Structure formats: C-alpha cells, structure tokens
mmCIF file of C-alpha atoms in Angstrom:
data_model
loop_
_atom_site.group_PDB
_atom_site.id
_atom_site.type_symbol
_atom_site.label_atom_id
_atom_site.label_comp_id
_atom_site.label_asym_id
_atom_site.label_seq_id
_atom_site.Cartn_x
_atom_site.Cartn_y
_atom_site.Cartn_z
ATOM 1 C CA MET A 69 4.045 -51.721 25.224
ATOM 2 C CA SER A 70 1.850 -53.126 22.656
ATOM 3 C CA THR A 71 -1.671 -51.375 21.404
ATOM 4 C CA GLU A 72 -3.536 -54.130 23.417
ATOM 5 C CA ASN A 73 -1.586 -54.096 26.477
ATOM 6 C CA TYR A 74 -1.681 -49.896 26.443
ATOM 7 C CA ASN A 75 -5.511 -50.086 26.042
ATOM 8 C CA GLN A 76 -5.838 -52.808 28.716
ATOM 9 C CA VAL A 77 -4.091 -50.195 31.288
ATOM 10 C CA CYS A 78 -5.953 -47.417 29.884
ATOM 11 C CA SER A 79 -9.045 -49.079 30.388
ATOM 12 C CA LYS A 80 -8.439 -50.236 34.264
ATOM 13 C CA THR A 81 -7.773 -46.529 35.122
ATOM 14 C CA ILE A 82 -11.005 -45.022 37.002
ATOM 15 C CA VAL A 83 -10.946 -41.213 37.434
ATOM 16 C CA ASN A 84 -12.886 -39.891 40.382
ATOM 17 C CA PRO A 85 -14.091 -36.180 38.879
ATOM 18 C CA SER A 86 -14.167 -35.235 42.460
ATOM 19 C CA ASN A 87 -10.268 -36.170 43.139
ATOM 20 C CA ALA A 88 -8.168 -33.992 40.428
ATOM 21 C CA SER A 89 -5.023 -35.309 41.620
ATOM 22 C CA LEU A 90 -5.480 -38.840 40.308
ATOM 23 C CA MET A 91 -5.567 -37.163 36.575
ATOM 24 C CA PHE A 92 -2.302 -35.490 37.430
ATOM 25 C CA MET A 93 -0.882 -38.982 37.860
ATOM 26 C CA ASN A 94 -2.500 -41.416 35.614
ATOM 27 C CA ILE A 95 -3.125 -42.158 31.793
ATOM 28 C CA ILE A 96 -6.736 -42.358 30.804
ATOM 29 C CA ASN A 97 -8.589 -43.278 27.538
ATOM 30 C CA ALA A 98 -11.260 -41.527 25.158
ATOM 31 C CA SER A 99 -14.165 -42.899 26.965
ATOM 32 C CA ASP A 100 -13.076 -41.720 30.363
ATOM 33 C CA ILE A 101 -12.882 -38.405 29.208
ATOM 34 C CA ILE A 102 -16.393 -38.651 27.679
ATOM 35 C CA LYS A 103 -17.962 -39.915 30.742
ATOM 36 C CA ASN A 104 -16.173 -37.659 33.299
ATOM 37 C CA TYR A 105 -16.842 -34.774 30.569
ATOM 38 C CA ALA A 106 -20.743 -35.547 30.971
ATOM 39 C CA GLU A 107 -20.407 -35.684 34.416
ATOM 40 C CA GLN A 108 -19.597 -31.936 34.173
ATOM 41 C CA GLU A 109 -15.716 -32.894 35.037
ATOM 42 C CA ARG A 110 -13.353 -29.867 32.994
ATOM 43 C CA ASN A 111 -10.382 -30.597 33.979
ATOM 44 C CA PHE A 112 -7.624 -32.913 31.982
ATOM 45 C CA GLN A 113 -4.838 -30.909 32.653
ATOM 46 C CA ASN A 114 -1.159 -32.520 32.481
ATOM 47 C CA LEU A 115 -2.335 -35.868 31.020
ATOM 48 C CA ASN A 116 -0.352 -38.068 28.955
ATOM 49 C CA LEU A 117 -3.241 -38.583 26.248
ATOM 50 C CA SER A 118 -0.998 -39.282 23.191
ATOM 51 C CA ARG A 119 -3.066 -40.685 20.445
ATOM 52 C CA VAL A 120 -6.071 -40.624 21.888
ATOM 53 C CA ASP A 121 -9.120 -40.893 19.507
ATOM 54 C CA LEU A 122 -11.792 -38.231 20.201
ATOM 55 C CA LYS A 123 -12.702 -37.594 17.044
ATOM 56 C CA GLY A 124 -16.604 -35.908 16.555
ATOM 57 C CA ALA A 125 -16.904 -35.539 20.920
ATOM 58 C CA ASP A 126 -18.315 -32.310 22.031
ATOM 59 C CA LEU A 127 -16.010 -31.110 24.618
ATOM 60 C CA ASN A 128 -16.817 -27.340 24.633
ATOM 61 C CA GLY A 129 -14.738 -25.776 27.605
ATOM 62 C CA ILE A 130 -12.794 -28.551 28.417
ATOM 63 C CA ASP A 131 -9.259 -27.709 29.909
ATOM 64 C CA PHE A 132 -6.426 -29.738 28.534
ATOM 65 C CA SER A 133 -4.042 -27.025 29.503
ATOM 66 C CA HIS A 134 0.119 -28.840 29.710
ATOM 67 C CA ALA A 135 -1.375 -32.101 28.275
ATOM 68 C CA ASN A 136 0.366 -34.543 25.784
ATOM 69 C CA LEU A 137 -1.958 -34.354 22.731
ATOM 70 C CA ASN A 138 0.833 -35.584 20.403
ATOM 71 C CA SER A 139 -1.293 -37.165 17.447
ATOM 72 C CA ALA A 140 -4.508 -36.964 18.887
ATOM 73 C CA ASP A 141 -7.385 -37.437 17.012
ATOM 74 C CA PHE A 142 -9.818 -34.338 17.475
ATOM 75 C CA SER A 143 -11.015 -34.244 13.641
ATOM 76 C CA TYR A 144 -14.890 -32.761 13.692
ATOM 77 C CA THR A 145 -14.526 -32.157 17.433
ATOM 78 C CA ASN A 146 -16.257 -29.093 19.350
ATOM 79 C CA LEU A 147 -13.389 -27.681 21.257
ATOM 80 C CA SER A 148 -14.712 -24.163 21.491
ATOM 81 C CA SER A 149 -13.552 -22.157 24.439
ATOM 82 C CA SER A 150 -11.204 -24.674 25.677
ATOM 83 C CA ASN A 151 -7.827 -24.132 27.376
ATOM 84 C CA LEU A 152 -5.150 -25.790 25.358
ATOM 85 C CA ILE A 153 -2.271 -23.923 26.860
ATOM 86 C CA TRP A 154 1.240 -25.357 26.431
ATOM 87 C CA ALA A 155 -0.624 -28.022 25.059
ATOM 88 C CA ASP A 156 1.450 -30.786 22.825
ATOM 89 C CA LEU A 157 -0.586 -30.998 19.546
ATOM 90 C CA ASN A 158 2.488 -32.082 17.627
ATOM 91 C CA ARG A 159 0.797 -33.918 14.592
ATOM 92 C CA ALA A 160 -2.602 -34.006 16.001
ATOM 93 C CA ASN A 161 -5.710 -34.278 13.442
ATOM 94 C CA LEU A 162 -7.569 -31.381 14.409
ATOM 95 C CA ARG A 163 -9.356 -31.270 10.662
ATOM 96 C CA HIS A 164 -12.749 -29.358 10.991
ATOM 97 C CA ALA A 165 -12.272 -29.088 14.857
ATOM 98 C CA ASN A 166 -14.113 -25.920 16.502
ATOM 99 C CA LEU A 167 -11.577 -24.078 18.108
ATOM 100 C CA THR A 168 -13.675 -20.787 18.654
ATOM 101 C CA GLN A 169 -12.034 -18.851 21.267
ATOM 102 C CA ALA A 170 -10.076 -21.764 22.390
ATOM 103 C CA SER A 171 -6.946 -20.562 24.243
ATOM 104 C CA LEU A 172 -3.906 -22.370 22.794
ATOM 105 C CA LEU A 173 -0.833 -19.556 24.341
ATOM 106 C CA TYR A 174 2.730 -21.431 24.022
ATOM 107 C CA SER A 175 0.765 -24.831 22.352
ATOM 108 C CA SER A 176 2.982 -26.778 20.333
ATOM 109 C CA LEU A 177 1.447 -27.801 16.711
ATOM 110 C CA PHE A 178 4.076 -29.133 14.559
ATOM 111 C CA TRP A 179 2.619 -31.071 11.551
ATOM 112 C CA ALA A 180 -0.387 -30.698 12.993
ATOM 113 C CA ASP A 181 -3.693 -30.831 10.852
ATOM 114 C CA LEU A 182 -5.572 -28.130 10.795
ATOM 115 C CA LYS A 183 -7.190 -28.283 7.281
ATOM 116 C CA SER A 184 -10.544 -26.228 7.614
ATOM 117 C CA ALA A 185 -10.755 -25.911 11.313
ATOM 118 C CA THR A 186 -12.454 -22.906 12.670
ATOM 119 C CA LEU A 187 -10.193 -20.753 15.226
ATOM 120 C CA VAL A 188 -12.236 -17.360 15.189
ATOM 121 C CA ASN A 189 -10.937 -15.046 17.951
ATOM 122 C CA ALA A 190 -8.914 -18.344 19.031
ATOM 123 C CA ASN A 191 -5.758 -17.133 21.542
ATOM 124 C CA LEU A 192 -2.161 -18.951 19.609
ATOM 125 C CA SER A 193 -0.105 -16.247 20.904
ATOM 126 C CA ASN A 194 3.472 -18.098 21.107
ATOM 127 C CA ALA A 195 2.380 -20.981 19.445
ATOM 128 C CA LEU A 196 4.208 -23.113 17.309
ATOM 129 C CA LEU A 197 2.681 -24.304 14.033
ATOM 130 C CA ASN A 198 5.750 -24.821 11.850
ATOM 131 C CA TYR A 199 4.654 -27.300 8.910
ATOM 132 C CA ALA A 200 0.846 -27.555 9.939
ATOM 133 C CA ASN A 201 -1.566 -27.578 7.654
ATOM 134 C CA LEU A 202 -4.212 -24.725 7.862
ATOM 135 C CA THR A 203 -5.266 -24.610 4.386
ATOM 136 C CA SER A 204 -9.169 -23.121 4.234
ATOM 137 C CA ALA A 205 -8.995 -22.562 8.253
ATOM 138 C CA CYS A 206 -10.576 -19.940 9.695
ATOM 139 C CA LEU A 207 -8.758 -17.503 12.033
ATOM 140 C CA LYS A 208 -10.939 -14.641 11.586
ATOM 141 C CA GLY A 209 -9.759 -12.139 14.342
ATOM 142 C CA ALA A 210 -7.423 -14.803 16.114
ATOM 143 C CA ASP A 211 -4.360 -13.346 17.869
ATOM 144 C CA LEU A 212 -1.119 -14.987 16.927
ATOM 145 C CA THR A 213 1.400 -12.678 18.486
ATOM 146 C CA GLU A 214 4.584 -13.894 18.160
ATOM 147 C CA ALA A 215 3.771 -17.360 16.848
ATOM 148 C CA SER A 216 5.791 -19.564 14.465
ATOM 149 C CA LEU A 217 4.037 -20.555 10.957
ATOM 150 C CA GLU A 218 7.349 -21.605 9.278
ATOM 151 C CA SER A 219 6.834 -23.705 6.545
ATOM 152 C CA ALA A 220 2.822 -23.972 7.273
ATOM 153 C CA CYS A 221 0.591 -24.430 4.674
ATOM 154 C CA LEU A 222 -2.632 -21.581 4.656
ATOM 155 C CA VAL A 223 -3.643 -21.868 1.115
ATOM 156 C CA GLN A 224 -6.938 -20.392 1.013
ATOM 157 C CA ALA A 225 -7.087 -19.767 5.093
ATOM 158 C CA SER A 226 -8.803 -16.370 6.255
ATOM 159 C CA LEU A 227 -7.140 -14.404 8.531
ATOM 160 C CA SER A 228 -9.105 -10.943 8.188
ATOM 161 C CA ARG A 229 -8.438 -8.680 11.223
ATOM 162 C CA ALA A 230 -6.248 -11.032 12.819
ATOM 163 C CA ASN A 231 -3.405 -10.209 15.419
ATOM 164 C CA LEU A 232 -0.186 -11.152 13.657
ATOM 165 C CA PHE A 233 2.321 -9.122 15.430
ATOM 166 C CA LYS A 234 5.716 -10.393 15.431
ATOM 167 C CA THR A 235 4.826 -13.382 13.564
ATOM 168 C CA SER A 236 7.021 -15.363 11.396
ATOM 169 C CA PHE A 237 5.751 -16.385 7.915
ATOM 170 C CA LYS A 238 9.120 -17.791 6.514
ATOM 171 C CA GLY A 239 8.668 -20.081 3.845
ATOM 172 C CA ALA A 240 4.771 -20.338 4.391
ATOM 173 C CA ASP A 241 2.357 -20.863 1.668
ATOM 174 C CA LEU A 242 -0.595 -18.755 1.596
ATOM 175 C CA THR A 243 -1.562 -18.803 -1.951
ATOM 176 C CA GLY A 244 -5.205 -16.836 -2.061
ATOM 177 C CA ALA A 245 -5.559 -16.161 1.395
ATOM 178 C CA ASN A 246 -7.274 -13.334 2.956
ATOM 179 C CA LEU A 247 -5.387 -11.510 5.749
ATOM 180 C CA ASP A 248 -7.573 -8.290 4.965
ATOM 181 C CA GLU A 249 -7.302 -5.326 7.414
ATOM 182 C CA ALA A 250 -4.979 -7.753 9.820
ATOM 183 C CA ASN A 251 -2.073 -6.376 11.912
ATOM 184 C CA LEU A 252 1.187 -7.522 10.276
ATOM 185 C CA ARG A 253 3.428 -5.223 11.904
ATOM 186 C CA GLN A 254 7.232 -6.628 12.036
ATOM 187 C CA THR A 255 6.310 -9.923 10.577
ATOM 188 C CA ASN A 256 8.585 -11.983 8.691
ATOM 189 C CA TRP A 257 7.660 -13.488 5.376
ATOM 190 C CA GLU A 258 11.050 -14.520 3.985
ATOM 191 C CA GLY A 259 10.908 -16.618 1.102
ATOM 192 C CA ALA A 260 6.539 -17.203 1.932
ATOM 193 C CA ILE A 261 4.139 -17.274 -1.020
ATOM 194 C CA LEU A 262 1.269 -14.874 -1.274
ATOM 195 C CA SER A 263 0.274 -15.113 -4.764
ATOM 196 C CA GLN A 264 -3.528 -14.008 -5.608
ATOM 197 C CA ALA A 265 -3.739 -13.307 -1.680
ATOM 198 C CA SER A 266 -5.989 -10.406 -0.348
ATOM 199 C CA LEU A 267 -4.020 -7.994 2.256
ATOM 200 C CA GLN A 268 -6.326 -4.997 1.815
ATOM 201 C CA ARG A 269 -5.499 -2.178 4.260
ATOM 202 C CA VAL A 270 -2.921 -4.600 6.091
ATOM 203 C CA ASP A 271 -0.347 -2.917 8.442
ATOM 204 C CA LEU A 272 3.008 -4.370 7.615
ATOM 205 C CA GLU A 273 5.272 -1.589 8.486
ATOM 206 C CA LYS A 274 8.855 -2.656 9.085
ATOM 207 C CA SER A 275 8.088 -6.107 8.131
ATOM 208 C CA GLN A 276 10.313 -8.752 6.310
ATOM 209 C CA LEU A 277 9.121 -9.603 2.948
ATOM 210 C CA ASN A 278 12.130 -10.071 1.025
ATOM 211 C CA GLU A 279 11.867 -12.832 -1.779
ATOM 212 C CA THR A 280 8.465 -13.139 -1.061
ATOM 213 C CA ILE A 281 6.057 -14.178 -4.017
ATOM 214 C CA LEU A 282 3.160 -11.919 -3.984
ATOM 215 C CA ARG A 283 1.945 -12.268 -8.029
ATOM 216 C CA GLY A 284 -1.291 -10.960 -8.335
ATOM 217 C CA SER A 285 -2.138 -9.670 -4.599
ATOM 218 C CA ASP A 286 -4.568 -6.991 -3.562
ATOM 219 C CA LEU A 287 -2.235 -4.869 -1.083
ATOM 220 C CA THR A 288 -4.655 -1.959 -1.470
ATOM 221 C CA GLU A 289 -4.410 0.898 1.001
ATOM 222 C CA ALA A 290 -1.647 -1.400 2.810
ATOM 223 C CA ASP A 291 0.577 -0.197 4.814
ATOM 224 C CA LEU A 292 4.301 -0.807 3.946
ATOM 225 C CA VAL A 293 6.439 1.772 4.998
ATOM 226 C CA GLU A 294 9.988 0.968 5.885
ATOM 227 C CA ALA A 295 9.052 -2.828 4.865
ATOM 228 C CA ASP A 296 11.691 -4.971 3.218
ATOM 229 C CA LEU A 297 10.728 -5.917 -0.257
ATOM 230 C CA ARG A 298 13.964 -7.020 -1.592
ATOM 231 C CA TYR A 299 13.659 -9.120 -4.606
ATOM 232 C CA ALA A 300 9.738 -9.782 -4.186
ATOM 233 C CA ASP A 301 7.931 -10.845 -6.952
ATOM 234 C CA LEU A 302 4.601 -8.312 -7.323
ATOM 235 C CA THR A 303 3.828 -8.821 -10.516
ATOM 236 C CA GLU A 304 0.671 -7.907 -11.461
ATOM 237 C CA ALA A 305 -0.071 -6.840 -7.960
ATOM 238 C CA ASN A 306 -2.678 -4.370 -7.105
ATOM 239 C CA LEU A 307 -1.004 -1.634 -4.821
ATOM 240 C CA TYR A 308 -3.617 1.152 -5.300
ATOM 241 C CA ARG A 309 -2.890 4.012 -2.552
ATOM 242 C CA VAL A 310 -0.052 1.718 -0.881
ATOM 243 C CA ALA A 311 2.144 3.386 1.615
ATOM 244 C CA LEU A 312 5.759 2.538 0.463
ATOM 245 C CA GLU A 313 7.507 5.632 2.380
ATOM 246 C CA LEU A 314 11.611 5.006 3.007
ATOM 247 C CA ALA A 315 10.889 0.940 1.706
ATOM 248 C CA ASN A 316 13.473 -1.130 0.493
ATOM 249 C CA LEU A 317 12.721 -2.297 -2.976
ATOM 250 C CA VAL A 318 15.902 -3.355 -4.431
ATOM 251 C CA GLY A 319 15.177 -5.851 -7.068
ATOM 252 C CA ALA A 320 12.064 -6.434 -6.790
ATOM 253 C CA ASP A 321 9.515 -7.270 -9.906
ATOM 254 C CA PHE A 322 6.418 -4.777 -10.564
ATOM 255 C CA SER A 323 5.901 -5.891 -13.777
ATOM 256 C CA ARG A 324 2.058 -5.168 -14.696
ATOM 257 C CA ALA A 325 1.676 -3.901 -11.459
ATOM 258 C CA THR A 326 -0.857 -1.123 -10.158
ATOM 259 C CA LEU A 327 0.945 1.447 -7.967
ATOM 260 C CA LYS A 328 -1.414 4.225 -8.871
ATOM 261 C CA ARG A 329 -1.934 6.701 -6.454
ATOM 262 C CA ALA A 330 0.639 4.970 -4.210
ATOM 263 C CA SER A 331 3.766 6.776 -2.064
ATOM 264 C CA LEU A 332 6.964 5.726 -2.559
ATOM 265 C CA PHE A 333 8.817 8.885 -0.909
ATOM 266 C CA ARG A 334 12.652 8.104 -0.812
ATOM 267 C CA ALA A 335 11.999 4.245 -1.351
ATOM 268 C CA ASP A 336 14.760 2.553 -2.938
ATOM 269 C CA LEU A 337 14.217 0.697 -6.277
ATOM 270 C CA GLU A 338 17.448 -0.015 -7.576
ATOM 271 C CA GLY A 339 17.425 -2.622 -10.136
ATOM 272 C CA ALA A 340 14.004 -3.145 -9.847
ATOM 273 C CA VAL A 341 11.724 -4.013 -13.030
ATOM 274 C CA LEU A 342 9.108 -1.849 -13.339
ATOM 275 C CA GLN A 343 7.703 -3.002 -16.887
ATOM 276 C CA ASP A 344 4.256 -1.717 -17.897
ATOM 277 C CA THR A 345 3.825 -0.675 -14.429
ATOM 278 C CA ASN A 346 1.007 1.978 -13.459
ATOM 279 C CA LEU A 347 2.629 4.770 -11.386
ATOM 280 C CA VAL A 348 0.284 7.421 -12.099
ATOM 281 C CA LYS A 349 -0.283 10.058 -9.440
ATOM 282 C CA THR A 350 1.821 8.215 -7.416
ATOM 283 C CA ASP A 351 4.308 9.863 -4.978
ATOM 284 C CA LEU A 352 8.018 9.364 -6.351
ATOM 285 C CA ARG A 353 9.595 12.347 -4.441
ATOM 286 C CA HIS A 354 13.522 11.331 -3.998
ATOM 287 C CA THR A 355 13.040 7.787 -4.552
ATOM 288 C CA ASN A 356 15.986 6.087 -6.203
ATOM 289 C CA PHE A 357 15.402 4.246 -9.762
ATOM 290 C CA LYS A 358 18.989 3.484 -10.638
ATOM 291 C CA ASP A 359 19.708 0.552 -13.047
ATOM 292 C CA THR A 360 15.976 0.067 -12.950
ATOM 293 C CA GLN A 361 13.609 -1.213 -16.218
ATOM 294 C CA LEU A 362 10.911 1.236 -17.246
ATOM 295 C CA MET A 363 9.705 0.030 -20.249
ATOM 296 C CA GLY A 364 6.259 1.097 -20.684
ATOM 297 C CA ALA A 365 6.074 2.600 -17.005
ATOM 298 C CA ASP A 366 3.328 5.269 -16.844
ATOM 299 C CA PHE A 367 4.312 8.283 -15.036
ATOM 300 C CA SER A 368 1.387 10.416 -15.628
ATOM 301 C CA GLY A 369 0.664 12.944 -12.912
ATOM 302 C CA SER A 370 3.374 11.667 -10.826
ATOM 303 C CA ARG A 371 5.398 13.907 -8.412
ATOM 304 C CA VAL A 372 9.122 13.233 -9.259
ATOM 305 C CA LYS A 373 11.179 16.120 -8.118
ATOM 306 C CA GLY A 374 14.539 14.280 -6.678
ATOM 307 C CA ALA A 375 13.769 11.171 -7.949
ATOM 308 C CA CYS A 376 17.245 9.661 -9.287
ATOM 309 C CA PHE A 377 16.918 7.696 -12.681
ATOM 310 C CA THR A 378 20.635 7.156 -12.997
ATOM 311 C CA ASP A 379 21.309 4.529 -15.702
ATOM 312 C CA ALA A 380 17.511 3.588 -15.768
ATOM 313 C CA GLN A 381 16.457 2.072 -18.881
ATOM 314 C CA GLY A 382 13.340 1.992 -20.862
ATOM 315 C CA LEU A 383 11.832 5.437 -20.828
ATOM 316 C CA THR A 384 10.970 7.383 -24.279
ATOM 317 C CA CYS A 385 12.211 10.399 -24.909
ATOM 318 C CA GLN A 386 8.840 12.061 -24.117
ATOM 319 C CA GLN A 387 8.892 10.615 -20.687
ATOM 320 C CA LYS A 388 12.503 12.094 -19.883
ATOM 321 C CA GLN A 389 11.737 15.272 -20.880
ATOM 322 C CA TRP A 390 8.740 15.285 -19.101
ATOM 323 C CA LEU A 391 10.632 14.068 -15.827
ATOM 324 C CA LEU A 392 13.540 16.628 -16.350
ATOM 325 C CA VAL A 393 11.003 19.203 -16.393
ATOM 326 C CA ASN A 394 9.443 18.087 -13.425
ATOM 327 C CA GLY A 395 12.576 17.883 -11.221
ATOM 328 C CA ALA A 396 13.515 14.344 -11.800
ATOM 329 C CA LEU A 397 17.804 13.832 -11.282
ATOM 330 C CA ASN A 398 20.302 12.415 -13.469
ATOM 331 C CA ILE A 399 18.029 11.805 -16.877
ATOM 332 C CA THR A 400 20.270 11.328 -19.973
ATOM 333 C CA LEU A 401 18.361 12.669 -23.085
#
C-alpha cells in the first residue's frame, strides 16, 4: 500500500473513546490519538501504529501496551508514567523523550534511538535493547532486571542506583557512563567497553567481565567477589578498597592501576600484568601471582602470607626478601 493510500485509510478510521473494542481492531493515525487523548482517552492498547509520528506530543500516562510502534517517532514526546509493556518499539525514534516512571516490561527496542532520553525510575525489566542508542540517556534508578543491552551504545549515560541484576551488556559501549551504586550482580559484560566509566560502590559479585575494557575506570569500593575478569583491561583504573576475593584475574592488565587497600584474598592473577601497580596495604594472602609481570609494583604494607610468586617477573631483590620474610611462597632469590 502506498503512503498516500495508507493515510487515506487511517484518516477514515473514527475512534469512539467509549468503545475501546474498536481500537483493538483498527489502525488509527496520530491526529486521532491526540484528539482522543485530549478527550481523556488513555487506552490505546494492541494498536498497529507502525511509523506513527507523535513527535513532541504530551502523552503522559498513555497506555500503548502490546502496540506495534515499530519505527514510530516519539522524539521530544512526553511519555512519562506511560504503559508500554510488550510494545514493539524496534527502530523507534525516542530522542529526548521523557519516559520517567514509564513501564516498558518485555518491550522490544532493537535499534531504537534513545539518545538523551529520560528514563528515571522507568521499569525496563526483561526489555530487549540490543543495538539501541542510549548515548547520554538518563536511567537513574531504572529497573533493567534481566534486560538485554547487547551491543548497545550507552556512552556518557547515567545509570546510577539502577537495578541491573542479570542484565547482559555483551559488546556494549559505556565509555564515560555513570553506574555509581548500581546493582550489577551477575551481569554479563563480556567484551564491553567501560573506559573512564564511574562504578563507585557497585555490586558486581559473580559478574562476567572477561575481556572487558575498563581503562581509567573508577571502581572505588566496588564488590567484585568471585567476578570473572580474565584478560580484562584495567590499565590506570582506580580500584581503591575493591573486594576481589576469589576473583578470576588471569591475564588481566592492571598496569598503573591503583589497588590500594583492596582485597585480593585467594584471587587468581596468573599471567596478569601489574606493571607500576599500586598494591599498598592490600590483602594478597594466598593470591596466585604465577607468571605475573610485576615491574615497578608497590607492595608496601601488604599482607602476602601464602601468596604464590612462581616464575613472577620484575621483582627487585629487596622486594623478594621482603616477600619471603612476610610469608610469600616460591620466591626465587
């Protein structure tokens, strides 16, 4: 059907606000929605609104649940407190949209453009946001439990205090993002980019961070107990007072990073790079340093009893003697 014929069909569709069943059966256009919304109608469920243009409209509290909103234009639209559960928003334009406290459970937003959108306290649990553009979006306090943001762009996005339990960020770009105090337990960050991101006091217990790029990130007081950080890039990262007990850090790069007062009790650092790393007053008891590169590393005041340094490289004679005196193992003088 041509665009002209499509518009003609849509324009002939009359919606009676008192008869919601008509809305389940018909396709309506943007002017119908705005007109009926002004007359206090809020129920627009199950409609086919593909490519509808509602740019800049005020639709606070509207119900678009189960609607087809594929490629719709909601840029600069007020959708605060709206109901969008199970909605098809694939490739929708939501730039600068206001989705504060909106409900988007199980919604599909593949390739959606949410640049600079406001999603404060929005519910996006189980939503699909793969390849979505969330650059500079505000998701403070949002619930993204078990959502998928694989290969999404969240550069400079704000997710502070968000609930991201079991969320997948595989291959996503969160350069410069703010995730302070977010719940990130059991999240998957495999291959994600978190350079210069702020992750202060986050909960990343048992999370997958293998091959993740965390250059210059701030993980102050983060919980990374039993996290998988194999081959992660943590160069120049701030890991002050981080909990890394039982973490898998095989092959990770901590060059010029700060691990002051951190806990790496029983962590596995085999093959890791700790060149010029600050390990002052760090708990390194029973940590595995096999085949690590330790040139310029500072162990001053650390607890090293039971730490294993088999074939470790870069230790000075003075450091080796100090480590031996303090209970480290497999030190070759």
